[in-house]
Short mmCIF file of C-alpha atoms in Angstrom, two decimals:
data_model
loop_
_atom_site.label_atom_id
_atom_site.label_comp_id
_atom_site.label_asym_id
_atom_site.label_seq_id
_atom_site.Cartn_x
_atom_site.Cartn_y
_atom_site.Cartn_z
CA UNK T 1 0.08 -0.02 0.14
CA UNK T 2 1.28 3.61 -0.74
CA UNK T 3 0.83 6.44 1.83
CA UNK T 4 1.43 10.14 1.23
CA UNK T 5 4.18 11.16 3.46
CA UNK T 6 4.86 14.71 2.63
CA UNK T 7 3.51 17.24 0.18
CA UNK T 8 5.78 20.14 -0.74
CA UNK T 9 5.58 22.64 -3.45
CA UNK T 10 8.05 22.29 -6.48
CA UNK T 11 10.50 25.13 -6.02
CA UNK T 12 11.01 27.03 -9.31
CA UNK T 13 13.66 29.62 -9.50
CA UNK T 14 12.75 32.93 -11.00
CA UNK T 15 15.55 33.11 -13.34
CA UNK T 16 15.48 33.84 -17.13
CA UNK T 17 18.69 32.70 -18.79
CA UNK T 18 17.18 33.09 -22.17
CA UNK T 19 16.84 37.01 -21.51
CA UNK T 20 20.19 37.51 -19.66
CA UNK T 21 22.63 39.87 -21.14
CA UNK T 22 25.45 38.30 -19.15
CA UNK T 23 26.01 34.69 -17.94
CA UNK T 24 28.70 33.20 -15.84
CA UNK T 25 28.27 29.30 -16.55
CA UNK T 26 30.09 26.77 -14.49
CA UNK T 27 30.83 22.98 -14.97
CA UNK T 28 32.27 20.22 -13.18
CA UNK T 29 35.47 21.96 -12.65
CA UNK T 30 33.86 23.36 -9.34
CA UNK T 31 34.80 20.92 -6.64
CA UNK T 32 32.25 21.83 -3.82
CA UNK T 33 28.74 23.35 -3.49
CA UNK T 34 30.20 25.97 -1.23
CA UNK T 35 32.66 26.95 -3.89
CA UNK T 36 29.60 28.37 -5.83
CA UNK T 37 29.90 31.37 -3.55
CA UNK T 38 32.80 32.75 -5.42
CA UNK T 39 30.96 32.15 -8.76
CA UNK T 40 28.10 34.10 -7.17
CA UNK T 41 30.39 36.91 -6.35
CA UNK T 42 31.86 37.19 -9.92
CA UNK T 43 28.37 37.03 -11.41
CA UNK T 44 27.13 39.96 -9.01
CA UNK T 45 30.07 42.23 -10.02
CA UNK T 46 29.29 41.61 -13.78
CA UNK T 47 25.69 41.97 -13.02
CA UNK T 48 25.33 38.56 -14.59
CA UNK T 49 23.08 35.33 -14.10
CA UNK T 50 24.68 31.97 -13.20
CA UNK T 51 24.39 29.10 -15.40
CA UNK T 52 25.72 25.49 -15.48
CA UNK T 53 26.16 22.37 -17.24
CA UNK T 54 23.70 19.43 -16.83
CA UNK T 55 25.60 17.39 -14.15
CA UNK T 56 25.48 20.40 -11.72
CA UNK T 57 21.63 20.73 -12.11
CA UNK T 58 20.64 17.12 -12.43
CA UNK T 59 23.33 15.07 -10.86
CA UNK T 60 24.40 17.20 -8.17
CA UNK T 61 21.46 19.31 -7.64
CA UNK T 62 23.83 22.16 -6.80
CA UNK T 63 21.84 24.56 -9.01
CA UNK T 64 18.37 24.66 -10.19
CA UNK T 65 17.19 23.12 -13.34
CA UNK T 66 16.23 26.67 -14.42
CA UNK T 67 20.14 27.32 -14.74
CA UNK T 68 20.89 24.50 -16.86
CA UNK T 69 22.11 25.64 -20.27
CA UNK T 70 22.00 23.21 -23.18
CA UNK T 71 20.15 21.14 -25.82
CA UNK T 72 17.39 20.11 -23.28
CA UNK T 73 17.88 23.29 -21.13
CA UNK T 74 17.95 26.75 -21.74
CA UNK T 75 19.01 28.20 -25.19
CA UNK T 76 20.94 31.58 -24.12
CA UNK T 77 22.15 34.30 -26.36
CA UNK T 78 23.78 36.86 -24.00
CA UNK T 79 26.24 39.38 -24.95
CA UNK T 80 28.87 37.84 -22.55
CA UNK T 81 29.24 34.22 -21.71
CA UNK T 82 32.01 33.26 -19.33
CA UNK T 83 32.53 29.40 -19.33
CA UNK T 84 34.32 28.32 -15.88
CA UNK T 85 35.80 24.86 -15.52
CA UNK T 86 33.47 23.31 -18.05
CA UNK T 87 34.82 21.07 -20.68
CA UNK T 88 32.66 22.30 -23.68
CA UNK T 89 30.54 19.35 -24.40
CA UNK T 90 28.39 20.14 -27.64
CA UNK T 91 25.14 19.61 -25.58
CA UNK T 92 26.00 22.72 -23.44
CA UNK T 93 27.87 24.89 -25.88
CA UNK T 94 24.79 24.55 -28.47
CA UNK T 95 22.89 26.45 -25.77
CA UNK T 96 25.46 29.11 -25.57
CA UNK T 97 26.16 29.32 -29.27
CA UNK T 98 24.21 32.67 -29.56
CA UNK T 99 26.60 34.40 -27.29
CA UNK T 100 28.19 37.53 -28.68
CA UNK T 101 31.33 36.93 -26.71
CA UNK T 102 32.67 33.84 -24.93
CA UNK T 103 35.30 33.99 -22.47
CA UNK T 104 36.62 30.41 -21.32
CA UNK T 105 38.49 29.52 -18.22
CA UNK T 106 39.83 25.91 -18.05
CA UNK T 107 43.00 24.50 -16.70
CA UNK T 108 43.05 21.83 -19.56
CA UNK T 109 44.28 23.59 -22.69
CA UNK T 110 43.13 20.75 -24.65
CA UNK T 111 39.44 21.20 -23.42
CA UNK T 112 37.10 21.34 -26.42
CA UNK T 113 35.49 24.56 -24.96
CA UNK T 114 38.36 26.46 -26.42
CA UNK T 115 37.28 25.88 -29.77
CA UNK T 116 34.39 28.32 -28.99
CA UNK T 117 36.33 30.85 -27.25
CA UNK T 118 36.85 34.35 -28.18
CA UNK T 119 39.02 34.83 -25.35
CA UNK T 120 40.61 31.94 -23.49
CA UNK T 121 42.45 31.71 -19.96
CA UNK T 122 44.32 28.40 -19.27
CA UNK T 123 44.15 28.45 -15.59
CA UNK T 124 42.57 27.07 -12.54
CA UNK T 125 39.18 28.63 -11.99
CA UNK T 126 40.18 28.68 -8.27
CA UNK T 127 42.99 31.18 -8.97
CA UNK T 128 41.40 32.91 -12.01
CA UNK T 129 37.98 33.74 -10.70
CA UNK T 130 39.14 35.44 -7.40
CA UNK T 131 41.65 37.39 -9.55
CA UNK T 132 38.86 38.53 -11.88
CA UNK T 133 36.64 39.68 -8.94
CA UNK T 134 39.40 41.65 -7.49
CA UNK T 135 39.98 43.45 -10.80
CA UNK T 136 36.26 44.18 -11.03
CA UNK T 137 35.67 45.22 -7.57
#
């Protein structure tokens, strides 16, 4: 037999990445959920929304489904798209292909994401993101 144990409203975040002018998107290069604070800080300085790859929204549940950019997620076309610690899987990058300018930060210089970059930084996001934030603050 089945019994209803709990009823809770589905939380849908009020974010519209499709309309965002600037997006900071993060992938599996982020090692812990708490580390998203530095991503949020950079996004705040840029007046940007935070997006993510599918594993962070559906695997880890670190970010809401509304923040997942990709073929089966949001199709975004911001003026600025900053890709942090994401490999550049086609499924994600198709969602960002309408971006005017793409800036990539990845410690793997062979990561496919660099093929999409207007500007690329080969470096650890744990060093680059705080440095970018400090420069913008």
